[in-house]
């Protein structure tokens, strides 16, 4: 699903397209957008640019494909590959992850920390947030250890 700001951009482009086809000036169209969208309105220069594109025959309101590197290598495919690697070997390093997936170390770190929300503790990748099952298991283990400690103290 598109983000809220992307949705607003698309809505505004549709409006600019319709106003341009009706031969309304970009200045008037921009004033209308500012009235409705306030701070989220497209900048005047963008309205002028899109109006020019529509006058020249552009039909689509979507962004065109861009050449060059993608904005981020943190694609769903790469996140899935990193997830599989971490499940196979929780002791794997970021450098090894980056080499295996074919991404930069910084991107590997961003995927692990930001997208997957896990961090490395004692040379092992551990989720930042524990699930309810993991929390229950932790309480169970702690309770067992405390009872064993109490038993050992009572024997002395």
Coordinates of N, CA and C in Angstrom, one line a residue:
X1 N 0.8 -1.2 0.0 CA 0.0 0.0 0.0 C 0.9 1.2 0.0
X2 N 0.4 2.3 -0.7 CA 1.2 3.5 -0.8 C 1.2 4.3 0.5
X3 N 2.3 5.0 0.8 CA 2.3 5.8 2.0 C 1.3 7.0 1.8
X4 N 1.1 7.6 3.0 CA 0.1 8.7 2.9 C 0.6 9.9 2.0
X5 N 1.9 10.2 2.2 CA 2.5 11.3 1.3 C 2.5 10.9 -0.1
X6 N 2.7 9.6 -0.5 CA 2.6 9.2 -1.9 C 1.2 9.3 -2.4
X7 N 0.2 9.0 -1.6 CA -1.2 9.1 -1.9 C -1.5 10.5 -2.2
X8 N -1.1 11.4 -1.3 CA -1.3 12.9 -1.5 C -0.7 13.4 -2.8
X9 N 0.5 12.9 -3.1 CA 1.2 13.3 -4.4 C 0.4 12.9 -5.6
X10 N -0.1 11.6 -5.6 CA -0.9 11.1 -6.7 C -2.2 11.9 -6.8
X11 N -2.9 12.2 -5.7 CA -4.1 12.9 -5.7 C -3.9 14.3 -6.3
X12 N -2.8 14.9 -5.9 CA -2.5 16.3 -6.4 C -2.1 16.3 -7.9
X13 N -1.4 15.2 -8.3 CA -1.1 15.1 -9.8 C -2.3 15.0 -10.6
X14 N -3.3 14.2 -10.1 CA -4.5 14.1 -10.8 C -5.2 15.4 -10.9
X15 N -5.2 16.2 -9.9 CA -5.8 17.5 -9.9 C -5.1 18.4 -10.9
X16 N -3.8 18.4 -10.8 CA -3.0 19.2 -11.8 C -3.3 18.8 -13.2
X17 N -3.4 17.5 -13.4 CA -3.7 17.0 -14.8 C -5.1 17.6 -15.3
X18 N -6.1 17.4 -14.4 CA -7.4 17.9 -14.8 C -7.4 19.4 -15.0
X19 N -6.8 20.1 -14.1 CA -6.8 21.6 -14.3 C -6.0 22.0 -15.5
X20 N -4.9 21.3 -15.8 CA -4.2 21.6 -17.0 C -5.0 21.3 -18.3
X21 N -5.7 20.2 -18.3 CA -6.6 19.8 -19.4 C -7.7 20.9 -19.6
X22 N -8.1 21.5 -18.5 CA -9.1 22.5 -18.6 C -8.5 23.9 -18.8
X23 N -7.2 23.9 -19.1 CA -6.4 25.1 -19.5 C -6.4 26.2 -18.3
X24 N -6.4 25.7 -17.1 CA -6.2 26.5 -15.9 C -4.7 26.7 -15.7
X25 N -4.3 27.9 -15.3 CA -2.8 28.1 -15.1 C -2.3 27.3 -13.9
X26 N -1.0 26.9 -13.9 CA -0.4 26.2 -12.8 C -0.5 27.0 -11.5
X27 N -0.4 28.4 -11.6 CA -0.5 29.2 -10.4 C -1.8 29.0 -9.7
X28 N -2.9 29.0 -10.4 CA -4.2 28.8 -9.8 C -4.4 27.4 -9.3
X29 N -3.8 26.4 -10.0 CA -3.9 25.1 -9.5 C -3.1 24.9 -8.2
X30 N -2.0 25.5 -8.2 CA -1.1 25.5 -6.9 C -1.8 26.2 -5.8
X31 N -2.5 27.3 -6.0 CA -3.2 28.0 -4.9 C -4.3 27.0 -4.4
X32 N -5.0 26.4 -5.3 CA -6.1 25.4 -4.8 C -5.5 24.3 -4.0
X33 N -4.3 23.7 -4.4 CA -3.7 22.7 -3.7 C -3.3 23.1 -2.3
X34 N -2.7 24.3 -2.2 CA -2.3 24.8 -0.9 C -3.5 25.0 0.0
X35 N -4.6 25.4 -0.6 CA -5.8 25.7 0.2 C -6.3 24.3 0.8
X36 N -6.2 23.3 0.0 CA -6.7 22.0 0.5 C -5.7 21.2 1.3
X37 N -4.5 21.1 0.8 CA -3.4 20.3 1.4 C -2.5 21.0 2.4
X38 N -2.6 22.3 2.5 CA -1.8 23.1 3.4 C -0.3 22.8 3.2
X39 N 0.4 22.4 4.3 CA 1.8 22.1 4.2 C 2.2 20.9 3.3
X40 N 1.2 20.0 3.1 CA 1.5 18.8 2.3 C 1.3 19.1 0.8
X41 N 1.0 20.3 0.4 CA 0.8 20.6 -1.0 C 2.2 20.5 -1.8
X42 N 2.1 20.1 -3.0 CA 3.2 20.0 -3.9 C 3.8 21.4 -4.0
X43 N 5.2 21.6 -4.1 CA 5.8 22.9 -4.3 C 5.3 23.4 -5.7
X44 N 5.3 24.8 -5.8 CA 4.9 25.4 -7.0 C 5.7 24.9 -8.2
X45 N 7.0 24.8 -8.1 CA 7.8 24.3 -9.2 C 7.4 23.0 -9.7
X46 N 7.0 22.1 -8.8 CA 6.6 20.7 -9.1 C 5.3 20.8 -9.9
X47 N 4.4 21.7 -9.4 CA 3.1 21.8 -10.1 C 3.3 22.3 -11.6
X48 N 4.2 23.3 -11.7 CA 4.5 23.9 -13.0 C 5.1 22.7 -13.9
X49 N 6.0 21.9 -13.3 CA 6.7 20.9 -14.1 C 5.6 19.8 -14.6
X50 N 4.8 19.4 -13.7 CA 3.7 18.4 -14.0 C 2.7 19.0 -15.0
X51 N 2.4 20.2 -14.9 CA 1.5 20.9 -15.8 C 2.1 20.9 -17.2
X52 N 3.4 21.2 -17.3 CA 4.1 21.2 -18.6 C 4.1 19.8 -19.2
X53 N 4.4 18.8 -18.4 CA 4.4 17.4 -18.9 C 3.0 17.0 -19.4
X54 N 1.9 17.4 -18.7 CA 0.6 17.1 -19.2 C 0.2 17.8 -20.5
X55 N 0.7 19.1 -20.6 CA 0.4 19.9 -21.8 C 1.1 19.2 -23.0
X56 N 2.3 18.6 -22.7 CA 3.1 18.0 -23.8 C 2.6 16.6 -24.1
X57 N 1.5 16.2 -23.5 CA 0.9 14.9 -23.9 C 1.1 13.7 -22.9
X58 N 1.8 14.0 -21.8 CA 1.9 12.9 -20.8 C 0.5 12.5 -20.3
X59 N 0.4 11.1 -20.2 CA -0.9 10.6 -19.7 C -0.8 10.1 -18.3
X60 N 0.3 9.4 -18.0 CA 0.4 8.8 -16.7 C 0.7 9.8 -15.6
X61 N 0.1 9.5 -14.4 CA 0.4 10.4 -13.2 C 1.4 9.7 -12.3
X62 N 1.9 8.5 -12.7 CA 2.9 7.8 -11.9 C 4.3 8.3 -12.2
X63 N 5.2 8.1 -11.2 CA 6.6 8.4 -11.5 C 7.1 7.4 -12.5
X64 N 8.0 7.9 -13.3 CA 8.6 7.0 -14.3 C 9.7 6.2 -13.7
X65 N 10.2 5.2 -14.4 CA 11.3 4.3 -13.9 C 12.5 5.2 -13.9
X66 N 13.4 5.0 -12.9 CA 14.6 5.8 -12.9 C 15.8 4.8 -13.1
X67 N 16.8 5.4 -13.8 CA 18.0 4.6 -14.1 C 18.9 4.7 -12.9
X68 N 19.9 3.7 -12.9 CA 20.9 3.7 -11.8 C 20.5 2.8 -10.7
X69 N 21.3 3.0 -9.6 CA 21.1 2.1 -8.4 C 19.7 2.4 -7.8
X70 N 19.2 1.3 -7.2 CA 17.9 1.6 -6.4 C 18.2 2.4 -5.2
X71 N 17.2 3.0 -4.6 CA 17.4 3.9 -3.5 C 18.0 3.1 -2.3
X72 N 17.5 1.8 -2.2 CA 18.0 1.0 -1.1 C 18.1 -0.4 -1.5
X73 N 19.0 -1.1 -1.0 CA 19.2 -2.5 -1.3 C 18.4 -3.4 -0.3
X74 N 17.7 -2.7 0.6 CA 16.9 -3.4 1.7 C 15.5 -3.8 1.1
X75 N 15.6 -4.5 0.0 CA 14.4 -5.0 -0.7 C 13.8 -6.2 0.1
X76 N 12.6 -6.6 -0.2 CA 12.0 -7.7 0.5 C 12.8 -9.0 0.2
X77 N 13.3 -9.1 -1.0 CA 14.1 -10.3 -1.3 C 15.4 -10.4 -0.5
X78 N 16.1 -9.2 -0.3 CA 17.3 -9.2 0.5 C 17.0 -9.4 2.0
X79 N 15.9 -8.9 2.5 CA 15.5 -9.1 3.9 C 15.2 -10.6 4.1
X80 N 14.5 -11.2 3.2 CA 14.3 -12.6 3.3 C 15.5 -13.4 3.3
X81 N 16.5 -13.1 2.4 CA 17.8 -13.8 2.4 C 18.5 -13.7 3.7
X82 N 18.6 -12.5 4.2 CA 19.3 -12.2 5.5 C 18.6 -13.0 6.6
X83 N 17.2 -13.0 6.6 CA 16.5 -13.8 7.6 C 16.9 -15.3 7.6
X84 N 16.9 -15.8 6.4 CA 17.3 -17.2 6.2 C 18.7 -17.5 6.7
X85 N 19.6 -16.6 6.4 CA 21.0 -16.7 6.9 C 21.1 -16.7 8.4
X86 N 20.4 -15.8 9.0 CA 20.4 -15.7 10.5 C 19.8 -16.9 11.1
X87 N 18.8 -17.5 10.5 CA 18.2 -18.7 11.1 C 19.1 -19.9 11.0
X88 N 19.8 -20.0 9.8 CA 20.8 -21.1 9.6 C 22.0 -21.0 10.6
X89 N 22.5 -19.7 10.8 CA 23.7 -19.5 11.6 C 23.5 -18.3 12.4
X90 N 23.1 -18.4 13.7 CA 22.9 -17.2 14.5 C 24.3 -16.5 14.9
X91 N 25.4 -17.1 14.6 CA 26.7 -16.6 14.9 C 27.3 -15.8 13.7
X92 N 26.6 -15.7 12.6 CA 27.1 -15.1 11.4 C 27.4 -13.6 11.6
X93 N 28.4 -13.1 11.0 CA 28.7 -11.6 11.1 C 28.1 -10.8 10.0
X94 N 28.0 -9.5 10.2 CA 27.4 -8.6 9.2 C 28.2 -8.7 7.9
X95 N 29.5 -8.8 8.0 CA 30.4 -8.9 6.8 C 30.0 -10.2 6.0
X96 N 29.9 -11.3 6.7 CA 29.5 -12.5 6.1 C 28.1 -12.4 5.5
X97 N 27.2 -11.8 6.1 CA 25.9 -11.6 5.6 C 25.9 -10.8 4.3
X98 N 26.7 -9.7 4.4 CA 26.8 -8.8 3.2 C 27.4 -9.5 2.0
X99 N 28.4 -10.3 2.3 CA 29.1 -11.1 1.2 C 28.1 -12.1 0.6
X100 N 27.4 -12.8 1.5 CA 26.5 -13.9 1.0 C 25.3 -13.3 0.2
X101 N 24.8 -12.2 0.6 CA 23.6 -11.6 -0.1 C 24.0 -10.7 -1.3
X102 N 25.3 -10.2 -1.2 CA 25.7 -9.3 -2.3 C 25.3 -7.9 -2.1
X103 N 25.3 -7.5 -0.8 CA 24.9 -6.1 -0.5 C 26.1 -5.5 0.4
X104 N 26.0 -4.2 0.6 CA 27.0 -3.6 1.4 C 26.8 -3.9 2.9
X105 N 27.9 -3.8 3.7 CA 27.8 -4.1 5.1 C 26.8 -3.1 5.8
X106 N 26.8 -1.9 5.4 CA 25.9 -0.9 5.9 C 24.4 -1.3 5.7
X107 N 24.1 -1.8 4.5 CA 22.8 -2.2 4.1 C 22.4 -3.5 5.0
X108 N 23.4 -4.4 5.1 CA 23.2 -5.6 5.9 C 22.9 -5.2 7.4
X109 N 23.6 -4.2 7.9 CA 23.3 -3.7 9.2 C 21.9 -3.1 9.3
X110 N 21.6 -2.3 8.3 CA 20.2 -1.6 8.3 C 19.1 -2.7 8.3
X111 N 19.3 -3.7 7.5 CA 18.3 -4.8 7.4 C 18.2 -5.5 8.8
X112 N 19.3 -5.9 9.3 CA 19.3 -6.6 10.6 C 18.7 -5.8 11.7
X113 N 19.2 -4.5 11.9 CA 18.8 -3.7 13.0 C 17.5 -3.0 12.8
X114 N 17.3 -2.4 11.6 CA 16.1 -1.6 11.4 C 14.9 -2.4 10.9
X115 N 15.1 -3.3 9.9 CA 14.0 -4.0 9.4 C 13.6 -5.2 10.2
X116 N 14.6 -6.0 10.7 CA 14.3 -7.2 11.4 C 14.3 -7.0 12.9
X117 N 14.8 -5.8 13.4 CA 14.7 -5.5 14.8 C 15.5 -6.5 15.7
X118 N 16.7 -6.9 15.2 CA 17.5 -7.8 16.1 C 18.8 -7.2 16.3
X119 N 19.5 -7.6 17.3 CA 20.8 -7.1 17.6 C 21.7 -8.3 18.1
X120 N 23.0 -8.1 18.1 CA 23.9 -9.2 18.5 C 24.3 -9.1 20.0
X121 N 24.1 -10.2 20.7 CA 24.4 -10.3 22.1 C 25.2 -11.6 22.2
X122 N 26.4 -11.5 22.9 CA 27.2 -12.7 23.1 C 27.5 -13.4 21.8
X123 N 27.8 -12.7 20.7 CA 28.1 -13.3 19.4 C 27.0 -14.1 18.8
X124 N 25.8 -13.7 19.2 CA 24.6 -14.3 18.7 C 23.5 -13.3 18.4
X125 N 22.8 -13.4 17.3 CA 21.7 -12.4 16.9 C 20.5 -12.7 17.7
X126 N 20.0 -11.7 18.4 CA 18.8 -11.9 19.3 C 17.8 -10.8 19.0
X127 N 16.5 -11.2 18.9 CA 15.5 -10.1 18.6 C 15.5 -9.1 19.7
X128 N 15.3 -7.8 19.3 CA 15.1 -6.7 20.2 C 14.0 -7.0 21.2
X129 N 12.9 -7.4 20.6 CA 11.7 -7.6 21.4 C 11.4 -9.1 21.4
X130 N 11.2 -9.6 22.6 CA 10.9 -11.0 22.8 C 9.4 -11.3 22.6
X131 N 9.1 -12.4 22.0 CA 7.7 -12.8 21.8 C 7.1 -13.2 23.2
X132 N 5.8 -13.4 23.3 CA 5.2 -13.8 24.5 C 5.7 -15.2 24.9
X133 N 5.9 -16.1 24.0 CA 6.4 -17.4 24.2 C 7.8 -17.4 24.8
X134 N 8.6 -16.5 24.2 CA 10.0 -16.4 24.7 C 10.1 -15.8 26.1
X135 N 9.2 -14.8 26.3 CA 9.1 -14.2 27.7 C 8.7 -15.3 28.7
X136 N 7.7 -16.1 28.4 CA 7.2 -17.1 29.3 C 8.4 -18.1 29.6
X137 N 9.1 -18.5 28.5 CA 10.2 -19.4 28.7 C 11.3 -18.8 29.6
X138 N 11.6 -17.5 29.4 CA 12.6 -16.8 30.2 C 12.1 -16.9 31.7
X139 N 10.9 -16.6 32.0 CA 10.3 -16.6 33.3 C 10.5 -18.0 33.9
X140 N 10.1 -19.0 33.1 CA 10.2 -20.4 33.6 C 11.6 -20.8 33.9
X141 N 12.6 -20.5 33.1 CA 14.0 -20.8 33.3 C 14.5 -20.0 34.6
X142 N 14.1 -18.8 34.7 CA 14.5 -18.0 35.9 C 14.0 -18.5 37.2
X143 N 12.7 -18.9 37.1 CA 12.0 -19.5 38.3 C 12.7 -20.8 38.7
X144 N 13.0 -21.6 37.7 CA 13.7 -22.9 38.0 C 15.1 -22.7 38.6
X145 N 15.8 -21.7 38.1 CA 17.2 -21.4 38.6 C 17.1 -20.9 40.0
X146 N 16.1 -20.0 40.3 CA 15.9 -19.5 41.6 C 15.5 -20.6 42.6
X147 N 14.7 -21.5 42.2 CA 14.3 -22.6 43.1 C 15.5 -23.5 43.4
X148 N 16.3 -23.8 42.4 CA 17.6 -24.6 42.6 C 18.5 -23.9 43.5
X149 N 18.6 -22.5 43.4 CA 19.5 -21.8 44.3 C 19.0 -21.8 45.7
X150 N 17.6 -21.7 45.9 CA 17.1 -21.8 47.2 C 17.3 -23.2 47.9
X151 N 17.2 -24.2 47.0 CA 17.5 -25.6 47.5 C 18.9 -25.7 48.0
X152 N 19.8 -25.2 47.2 CA 21.3 -25.3 47.5 C 21.6 -24.5 48.8
X153 N 20.9 -23.4 49.0 CA 21.1 -22.6 50.2 C 20.5 -23.3 51.4
X154 N 19.4 -24.0 51.3 CA 18.8 -24.7 52.4 C 19.6 -25.9 52.8
X155 N 20.5 -26.5 51.9 CA 21.3 -27.6 52.2 C 22.5 -27.2 53.1
X156 N 22.9 -26.0 53.0 CA 24.1 -25.6 53.8 C 23.9 -25.5 55.2

